[in-house]
Amino acid sequence: EAGVVQSPRYKIIEKKQPVAFWCNPISGHNTLYWYRQNLGQGPELLIRYENEEAVDDSQLPKDRFSAERLKGVDSTLKIQPAELGDSAVYLCASSLANGQGLPPLHFGNGTRLTVT
Amino acid sequence: KNQVEQSPQSLIILEGKNCTLQCNYTVSPFSNLRWYKQDTGRGPVSLTIMTFSENTKSNGRYTATLDADTKQSSLHITASQLSDSASYICVVRGFNTGGFKTIFGAGTRLFVKA
């Protein structure tokens, strides 16, 4: 099966500019996650979707971050305006929904964002 | 304090040697624990899953253990290879109101030298 696809792989922007990341999850996976990973740290959840509904966005900085998942498939994550502290790797993951949380998360290779 | 603590933070070993990575957690109620391997520039990939009733599980040269009483897990790598150089992340899932929560450790960075 094709894995989780993210684009772009790298993005360099100046602060205060907008940026968008795109994610195509594994076909049939109804749960989609966006994570942010700083160097030397584990991923931190930004938002989780069940189909097209955002069921956990408590860690999403809503003043500058937004996300959408059209038709419950692809998703985009946007930052506007970007700040220096937003430099990180943004990971998208997908999984099959399960009340026990047993299925693994399948991660894309991430987008490395550098804000200058 | 993170609910999932990993040690050591980094580790350097010679090719062919064994090593053990540690994970302590306080996540409760507990559902399961996974070890992920993350190569540089890639997303994490699941190695093993441990549920409450499981003590040991192997996946090739990787063996994970779980002590649910002490809330500790370990990942043992046997006969290390250069390709084992990566970050190993412990991920604990627990239950909370309305579903479950997933807590990531900061990872152990393993360097295998020839």
PDB file of C-alpha atoms in Angstrom:
ATOM      1  CA  GLU A   1       0.000   0.000   0.000  1.00  0.00           C
ATOM      2  CA  ALA A   2       1.113   3.564  -0.623  1.00  0.00           C
ATOM      3  CA  GLY A   3       2.215   5.364   2.506  1.00  0.00           C
ATOM      4  CA  VAL A   4       1.301   8.763   3.853  1.00  0.00           C
ATOM      5  CA  VAL A   5       2.444  11.401   1.390  1.00  0.00           C
ATOM      6  CA  GLN A   6       3.424  14.896   2.461  1.00  0.00           C
ATOM      7  CA  SER A   7       4.548  17.897   0.490  1.00  0.00           C
ATOM      8  CA  PRO A   8       6.661  19.866   0.273  1.00  0.00           C
ATOM      9  CA  ARG A   9       9.609  18.094   1.924  1.00  0.00           C
ATOM     10  CA  TYR A  10      11.344  21.354   2.749  1.00  0.00           C
ATOM     11  CA  LYS A  11      10.164  24.937   3.016  1.00  0.00           C
ATOM     12  CA  ILE A  12      12.153  28.056   3.829  1.00  0.00           C
ATOM     13  CA  ILE A  13      10.250  31.285   4.380  1.00  0.00           C
ATOM     14  CA  GLU A  14      10.776  34.636   6.018  1.00  0.00           C
ATOM     15  CA  LYS A  15       8.943  35.428   9.226  1.00  0.00           C
ATOM     16  CA  LYS A  16       5.481  36.904   8.861  1.00  0.00           C
ATOM     17  CA  GLN A  17       4.952  35.025   5.585  1.00  0.00           C
ATOM     18  CA  PRO A  18       2.226  32.395   5.189  1.00  0.00           C
ATOM     19  CA  VAL A  19       2.977  28.707   4.565  1.00  0.00           C
ATOM     20  CA  ALA A  20       0.886  25.626   3.858  1.00  0.00           C
ATOM     21  CA  PHE A  21       1.567  21.914   4.146  1.00  0.00           C
ATOM     22  CA  TRP A  22      -0.333  19.144   2.404  1.00  0.00           C
ATOM     23  CA  CYS A  23      -0.981  15.546   3.451  1.00  0.00           C
ATOM     24  CA  ASN A  24      -2.506  12.581   1.647  1.00  0.00           C
ATOM     25  CA  PRO A  25      -3.197   9.765   4.135  1.00  0.00           C
ATOM     26  CA  ILE A  26      -3.278   6.034   3.474  1.00  0.00           C
ATOM     27  CA  SER A  27      -6.419   5.079   1.606  1.00  0.00           C
ATOM     28  CA  GLY A  28      -9.173   4.016   3.975  1.00  0.00           C
ATOM     29  CA  HIS A  29      -7.621   5.564   7.079  1.00  0.00           C
ATOM     30  CA  ASN A  30     -10.293   7.711   8.643  1.00  0.00           C
ATOM     31  CA  THR A  31      -8.119   9.227  11.381  1.00  0.00           C
ATOM     32  CA  LEU A  32      -5.571  11.878  10.441  1.00  0.00           C
ATOM     33  CA  TYR A  33      -3.108  13.676  12.687  1.00  0.00           C
ATOM     34  CA  TRP A  34      -0.815  16.669  12.362  1.00  0.00           C
ATOM     35  CA  TYR A  35       2.215  16.700  14.632  1.00  0.00           C
ATOM     36  CA  ARG A  36       5.038  19.160  15.151  1.00  0.00           C
ATOM     37  CA  GLN A  37       8.465  17.791  16.015  1.00  0.00           C
ATOM     38  CA  ASN A  38      11.284  19.972  17.287  1.00  0.00           C
ATOM     39  CA  LEU A  39      14.883  18.789  17.069  1.00  0.00           C
ATOM     40  CA  GLY A  40      15.649  16.104  19.631  1.00  0.00           C
ATOM     41  CA  GLN A  41      12.037  15.864  20.787  1.00  0.00           C
ATOM     42  CA  GLY A  42       9.125  13.564  20.204  1.00  0.00           C
ATOM     43  CA  PRO A  43       6.193  14.646  18.041  1.00  0.00           C
ATOM     44  CA  GLU A  44       3.578  16.905  19.648  1.00  0.00           C
ATOM     45  CA  LEU A  45      -0.033  16.685  18.511  1.00  0.00           C
ATOM     46  CA  LEU A  46      -1.493  19.751  16.832  1.00  0.00           C
ATOM     47  CA  ILE A  47      -4.808  18.390  15.604  1.00  0.00           C
ATOM     48  CA  ARG A  48      -6.600  15.078  15.101  1.00  0.00           C
ATOM     49  CA  TYR A  49      -9.373  14.415  12.596  1.00  0.00           C
ATOM     50  CA  GLU A  50     -11.929  11.652  12.566  1.00  0.00           C
ATOM     51  CA  ASN A  51     -13.082  11.734   8.956  1.00  0.00           C
ATOM     52  CA  GLU A  52     -13.670  15.419   8.258  1.00  0.00           C
ATOM     53  CA  GLU A  53     -14.287  16.408  11.875  1.00  0.00           C
ATOM     54  CA  ALA A  54     -11.530  17.905  14.029  1.00  0.00           C
ATOM     55  CA  VAL A  55     -12.021  15.982  17.287  1.00  0.00           C
ATOM     56  CA  ASP A  56      -8.943  17.288  19.127  1.00  0.00           C
ATOM     57  CA  ASP A  57      -7.465  20.675  18.301  1.00  0.00           C
ATOM     58  CA  SER A  58      -6.719  21.736  21.850  1.00  0.00           C
ATOM     59  CA  GLN A  59      -2.970  22.083  21.116  1.00  0.00           C
ATOM     60  CA  LEU A  60      -3.387  24.008  17.869  1.00  0.00           C
ATOM     61  CA  PRO A  61      -2.338  27.688  18.207  1.00  0.00           C
ATOM     62  CA  LYS A  62      -5.480  28.998  16.632  1.00  0.00           C
ATOM     63  CA  ASP A  63      -4.333  32.583  16.331  1.00  0.00           C
ATOM     64  CA  ARG A  64      -1.988  31.640  13.513  1.00  0.00           C
ATOM     65  CA  PHE A  65      -2.558  27.960  12.675  1.00  0.00           C
ATOM     66  CA  SER A  66      -5.477  26.511  10.753  1.00  0.00           C
ATOM     67  CA  ALA A  67      -6.213  23.130   9.252  1.00  0.00           C
ATOM     68  CA  GLU A  68      -8.824  21.514   7.108  1.00  0.00           C
ATOM     69  CA  ARG A  69      -9.619  18.055   5.859  1.00  0.00           C
ATOM     70  CA  LEU A  70     -11.826  18.237   2.822  1.00  0.00           C
ATOM     71  CA  LYS A  71     -14.118  15.264   2.205  1.00  0.00           C
ATOM     72  CA  GLY A  72     -12.354  13.374   4.994  1.00  0.00           C
ATOM     73  CA  VAL A  73      -9.308  12.531   2.870  1.00  0.00           C
ATOM     74  CA  ASP A  74      -6.491  15.015   2.144  1.00  0.00           C
ATOM     75  CA  SER A  75      -5.585  17.657   4.665  1.00  0.00           C
ATOM     76  CA  THR A  76      -3.773  20.975   4.704  1.00  0.00           C
ATOM     77  CA  LEU A  77      -2.143  22.761   7.608  1.00  0.00           C
ATOM     78  CA  LYS A  78      -1.553  26.486   7.321  1.00  0.00           C
ATOM     79  CA  ILE A  79       0.457  28.987   9.319  1.00  0.00           C
ATOM     80  CA  GLN A  80      -0.178  32.689   8.885  1.00  0.00           C
ATOM     81  CA  PRO A  81       1.901  34.594   9.768  1.00  0.00           C
ATOM     82  CA  ALA A  82       4.895  32.373  10.501  1.00  0.00           C
ATOM     83  CA  GLU A  83       7.204  33.121  13.425  1.00  0.00           C
ATOM     84  CA  LEU A  84      10.802  32.088  14.030  1.00  0.00           C
ATOM     85  CA  GLY A  85       9.670  29.614  16.684  1.00  0.00           C
ATOM     86  CA  ASP A  86       7.586  27.740  14.127  1.00  0.00           C
ATOM     87  CA  SER A  87      10.735  26.220  12.613  1.00  0.00           C
ATOM     88  CA  ALA A  88      10.262  22.462  13.039  1.00  0.00           C
ATOM     89  CA  VAL A  89       9.300  19.307  11.190  1.00  0.00           C
ATOM     90  CA  TYR A  90       5.564  18.981  10.597  1.00  0.00           C
ATOM     91  CA  LEU A  91       4.491  15.360  10.458  1.00  0.00           C
ATOM     92  CA  CYS A  92       1.218  13.989   9.173  1.00  0.00           C
ATOM     93  CA  ALA A  93       0.034  10.563  10.299  1.00  0.00           C
ATOM     94  CA  SER A  94      -3.001   8.420   9.642  1.00  0.00           C
ATOM     95  CA  SER A  95      -4.561   5.349  11.212  1.00  0.00           C
ATOM     96  CA  LEU A  96      -7.709   3.249  11.293  1.00  0.00           C
ATOM     97  CA  ALA A  97     -10.058   4.306  14.066  1.00  0.00           C
ATOM     98  CA  ASN A  98     -10.224   1.907  16.995  1.00  0.00           C
ATOM     99  CA  GLY A  99     -11.750   2.500  20.397  1.00  0.00           C
ATOM    100  CA  GLN A 100      -8.717   0.921  22.062  1.00  0.00           C
ATOM    101  CA  GLY A 101      -6.180   3.034  20.206  1.00  0.00           C
ATOM    102  CA  LEU A 102      -4.482  -0.175  19.028  1.00  0.00           C
ATOM    103  CA  PRO A 103      -3.739   0.475  15.347  1.00  0.00           C
ATOM    104  CA  PRO A 104      -0.340   2.048  14.716  1.00  0.00           C
ATOM    105  CA  LEU A 105       0.158   5.540  13.430  1.00  0.00           C
ATOM    106  CA  HIS A 106       1.530   5.625   9.908  1.00  0.00           C
ATOM    107  CA  PHE A 107       3.663   8.711   9.444  1.00  0.00           C
ATOM    108  CA  GLY A 108       4.684  10.626   6.388  1.00  0.00           C
ATOM    109  CA  ASN A 109       8.277  11.833   6.061  1.00  0.00           C
ATOM    110  CA  GLY A 110       7.327  15.310   7.157  1.00  0.00           C
ATOM    111  CA  THR A 111       7.852  18.852   5.971  1.00  0.00           C
ATOM    112  CA  ARG A 112      10.891  20.598   7.412  1.00  0.00           C
ATOM    113  CA  LEU A 113      10.026  24.263   7.880  1.00  0.00           C
ATOM    114  CA  THR A 114      12.703  26.890   8.395  1.00  0.00           C
ATOM    115  CA  VAL A 115      11.579  30.418   9.237  1.00  0.00           C
ATOM    116  CA  THR A 116      14.271  33.086   8.823  1.00  0.00           C
TER     117      THR A 116
ATOM    118  CA  LYS B   1       7.090  16.513  33.757  1.00  0.00           C
ATOM    119  CA  ASN B   2       6.416  14.424  30.672  1.00  0.00           C
ATOM    120  CA  GLN B   3       4.247  11.405  31.248  1.00  0.00           C
ATOM    121  CA  VAL B   4       6.691   9.333  29.161  1.00  0.00           C
ATOM    122  CA  GLU B   5      10.380   9.533  30.063  1.00  0.00           C
ATOM    123  CA  GLN B   6      13.086   7.816  28.024  1.00  0.00           C
ATOM    124  CA  SER B   7      16.701   7.064  28.844  1.00  0.00           C
ATOM    125  CA  PRO B   8      19.393   7.429  27.875  1.00  0.00           C
ATOM    126  CA  GLN B   9      18.958  10.548  25.778  1.00  0.00           C
ATOM    127  CA  SER B  10      21.632   9.278  23.389  1.00  0.00           C
ATOM    128  CA  LEU B  11      23.806   6.219  23.090  1.00  0.00           C
ATOM    129  CA  ILE B  12      26.851   5.238  21.042  1.00  0.00           C
ATOM    130  CA  ILE B  13      27.691   1.556  20.546  1.00  0.00           C
ATOM    131  CA  LEU B  14      29.916  -0.491  18.288  1.00  0.00           C
ATOM    132  CA  GLU B  15      28.451  -2.558  15.492  1.00  0.00           C
ATOM    133  CA  GLY B  16      27.591  -6.050  16.664  1.00  0.00           C
ATOM    134  CA  LYS B  17      27.022  -5.050  20.285  1.00  0.00           C
ATOM    135  CA  ASN B  18      23.718  -5.223  22.162  1.00  0.00           C
ATOM    136  CA  CYS B  19      21.957  -2.326  23.846  1.00  0.00           C
ATOM    137  CA  THR B  20      18.854  -1.640  25.924  1.00  0.00           C
ATOM    138  CA  LEU B  21      16.719   1.481  25.854  1.00  0.00           C
ATOM    139  CA  GLN B  22      14.403   2.402  28.724  1.00  0.00           C
ATOM    140  CA  CYS B  23      10.952   3.959  28.904  1.00  0.00           C
ATOM    141  CA  ASN B  24       9.117   4.926  32.107  1.00  0.00           C
ATOM    142  CA  TYR B  25       5.574   6.209  31.969  1.00  0.00           C
ATOM    143  CA  THR B  26       2.852   7.523  34.232  1.00  0.00           C
ATOM    144  CA  VAL B  27       0.023   7.478  31.669  1.00  0.00           C
ATOM    145  CA  SER B  28      -3.089   6.036  33.266  1.00  0.00           C
ATOM    146  CA  PRO B  29      -5.388   4.282  32.555  1.00  0.00           C
ATOM    147  CA  PHE B  30      -3.047   2.395  30.257  1.00  0.00           C
ATOM    148  CA  SER B  31      -4.026   0.923  26.894  1.00  0.00           C
ATOM    149  CA  ASN B  32      -0.853   0.044  25.061  1.00  0.00           C
ATOM    150  CA  LEU B  33       2.771   0.983  24.460  1.00  0.00           C
ATOM    151  CA  ARG B  34       4.561   1.111  21.152  1.00  0.00           C
ATOM    152  CA  TRP B  35       8.182   1.538  20.205  1.00  0.00           C
ATOM    153  CA  TYR B  36       8.813   3.481  17.023  1.00  0.00           C
ATOM    154  CA  LYS B  37      12.029   3.800  15.025  1.00  0.00           C
ATOM    155  CA  GLN B  38      12.678   7.128  13.344  1.00  0.00           C
ATOM    156  CA  ASP B  39      15.456   7.343  10.789  1.00  0.00           C
ATOM    157  CA  THR B  40      16.936  10.782  10.097  1.00  0.00           C
ATOM    158  CA  GLY B  41      14.673  12.753   7.810  1.00  0.00           C
ATOM    159  CA  ARG B  42      11.885  10.176   7.944  1.00  0.00           C
ATOM    160  CA  GLY B  43       8.693   9.683   9.893  1.00  0.00           C
ATOM    161  CA  PRO B  44       8.535   7.211  12.811  1.00  0.00           C
ATOM    162  CA  VAL B  45       7.759   3.578  12.003  1.00  0.00           C
ATOM    163  CA  SER B  46       6.172   1.176  14.489  1.00  0.00           C
ATOM    164  CA  LEU B  47       8.391  -1.675  15.727  1.00  0.00           C
ATOM    165  CA  THR B  48       6.290  -3.375  18.395  1.00  0.00           C
ATOM    166  CA  ILE B  49       3.105  -2.977  20.404  1.00  0.00           C
ATOM    167  CA  MET B  50       2.685  -4.103  24.002  1.00  0.00           C
ATOM    168  CA  THR B  51      -0.686  -4.376  25.685  1.00  0.00           C
ATOM    169  CA  PHE B  52      -1.368  -4.680  29.398  1.00  0.00           C
ATOM    170  CA  SER B  53      -1.148  -8.464  29.527  1.00  0.00           C
ATOM    171  CA  GLU B  54       2.033  -8.827  27.496  1.00  0.00           C
ATOM    172  CA  ASN B  55       5.486  -9.012  29.061  1.00  0.00           C
ATOM    173  CA  THR B  56       7.776  -9.648  26.100  1.00  0.00           C
ATOM    174  CA  LYS B  57       7.493  -9.340  22.359  1.00  0.00           C
ATOM    175  CA  SER B  58      10.144  -9.777  19.683  1.00  0.00           C
ATOM    176  CA  ASN B  59      10.464  -8.427  16.171  1.00  0.00           C
ATOM    177  CA  GLY B  60      13.642  -9.786  14.633  1.00  0.00           C
ATOM    178  CA  ARG B  61      16.587  -8.369  16.564  1.00  0.00           C
ATOM    179  CA  TYR B  62      14.293  -6.083  18.581  1.00  0.00           C
ATOM    180  CA  THR B  63      12.784  -7.337  21.844  1.00  0.00           C
ATOM    181  CA  ALA B  64      10.432  -5.187  23.874  1.00  0.00           C
ATOM    182  CA  THR B  65       9.457  -5.831  27.486  1.00  0.00           C
ATOM    183  CA  LEU B  66       6.706  -4.348  29.583  1.00  0.00           C
ATOM    184  CA  ASP B  67       6.179  -4.281  33.335  1.00  0.00           C
ATOM    185  CA  ALA B  68       2.736  -2.761  33.778  1.00  0.00           C
ATOM    186  CA  ASP B  69       3.075  -2.803  37.567  1.00  0.00           C
ATOM    187  CA  THR B  70       6.141  -0.576  37.618  1.00  0.00           C
ATOM    188  CA  LYS B  71       5.111   1.202  34.409  1.00  0.00           C
ATOM    189  CA  GLN B  72       8.395   0.471  32.688  1.00  0.00           C
ATOM    190  CA  SER B  73       9.292  -0.793  29.233  1.00  0.00           C
ATOM    191  CA  SER B  74      12.561  -1.585  27.549  1.00  0.00           C
ATOM    192  CA  LEU B  75      13.692  -2.147  23.988  1.00  0.00           C
ATOM    193  CA  HIS B  76      16.625  -4.498  23.560  1.00  0.00           C
ATOM    194  CA  ILE B  77      18.539  -4.517  20.298  1.00  0.00           C
ATOM    195  CA  THR B  78      20.682  -7.572  19.627  1.00  0.00           C
ATOM    196  CA  ALA B  79      23.756  -7.675  17.385  1.00  0.00           C
ATOM    197  CA  SER B  80      23.397  -4.053  16.339  1.00  0.00           C
ATOM    198  CA  GLN B  81      23.874  -3.003  12.725  1.00  0.00           C
ATOM    199  CA  LEU B  82      24.811   0.340  11.226  1.00  0.00           C
ATOM    200  CA  SER B  83      21.239   0.663   9.974  1.00  0.00           C
ATOM    201  CA  ASP B  84      20.007   0.623  13.577  1.00  0.00           C
ATOM    202  CA  SER B  85      21.310   4.188  13.929  1.00  0.00           C
ATOM    203  CA  ALA B  86      18.103   6.156  14.517  1.00  0.00           C
ATOM    204  CA  SER B  87      15.891   7.645  17.199  1.00  0.00           C
ATOM    205  CA  TYR B  88      13.741   5.211  19.142  1.00  0.00           C
ATOM    206  CA  ILE B  89      10.545   6.702  20.478  1.00  0.00           C
ATOM    207  CA  CYS B  90       8.351   5.194  23.186  1.00  0.00           C
ATOM    208  CA  VAL B  91       4.665   6.018  22.701  1.00  0.00           C
ATOM    209  CA  VAL B  92       2.064   5.269  25.356  1.00  0.00           C
ATOM    210  CA  ARG B  93      -1.667   5.288  24.741  1.00  0.00           C
ATOM    211  CA  GLY B  94      -4.107   5.642  27.569  1.00  0.00           C
ATOM    212  CA  PHE B  95      -7.792   6.233  27.966  1.00  0.00           C
ATOM    213  CA  ASN B  96      -9.399   9.550  28.712  1.00  0.00           C
ATOM    214  CA  THR B  97     -12.872  10.998  28.541  1.00  0.00           C
ATOM    215  CA  GLY B  98     -14.332  10.418  25.114  1.00  0.00           C
ATOM    216  CA  GLY B  99     -11.521   8.303  23.720  1.00  0.00           C
ATOM    217  CA  PHE B 100      -7.812   7.873  24.192  1.00  0.00           C
ATOM    218  CA  LYS B 101      -4.673   9.979  24.484  1.00  0.00           C
ATOM    219  CA  THR B 102      -1.295   9.356  22.884  1.00  0.00           C
ATOM    220  CA  ILE B 103       1.847  10.523  24.680  1.00  0.00           C
ATOM    221  CA  PHE B 104       5.253  10.501  22.969  1.00  0.00           C
ATOM    222  CA  GLY B 105       8.587  10.263  24.707  1.00  0.00           C
ATOM    223  CA  ALA B 106      11.446  12.469  23.552  1.00  0.00           C
ATOM    224  CA  GLY B 107      13.279   9.470  22.129  1.00  0.00           C
ATOM    225  CA  THR B 108      16.708   7.895  22.502  1.00  0.00           C
ATOM    226  CA  ARG B 109      19.171   8.735  19.773  1.00  0.00           C
ATOM    227  CA  LEU B 110      21.231   5.618  18.955  1.00  0.00           C
ATOM    228  CA  PHE B 111      24.487   5.796  17.015  1.00  0.00           C
ATOM    229  CA  VAL B 112      26.017   2.515  15.841  1.00  0.00           C
ATOM    230  CA  LYS B 113      29.672   2.833  14.839  1.00  0.00           C
ATOM    231  CA  ALA B 114      31.665   0.491  12.613  1.00  0.00           C
TER     232      ALA B 114
END
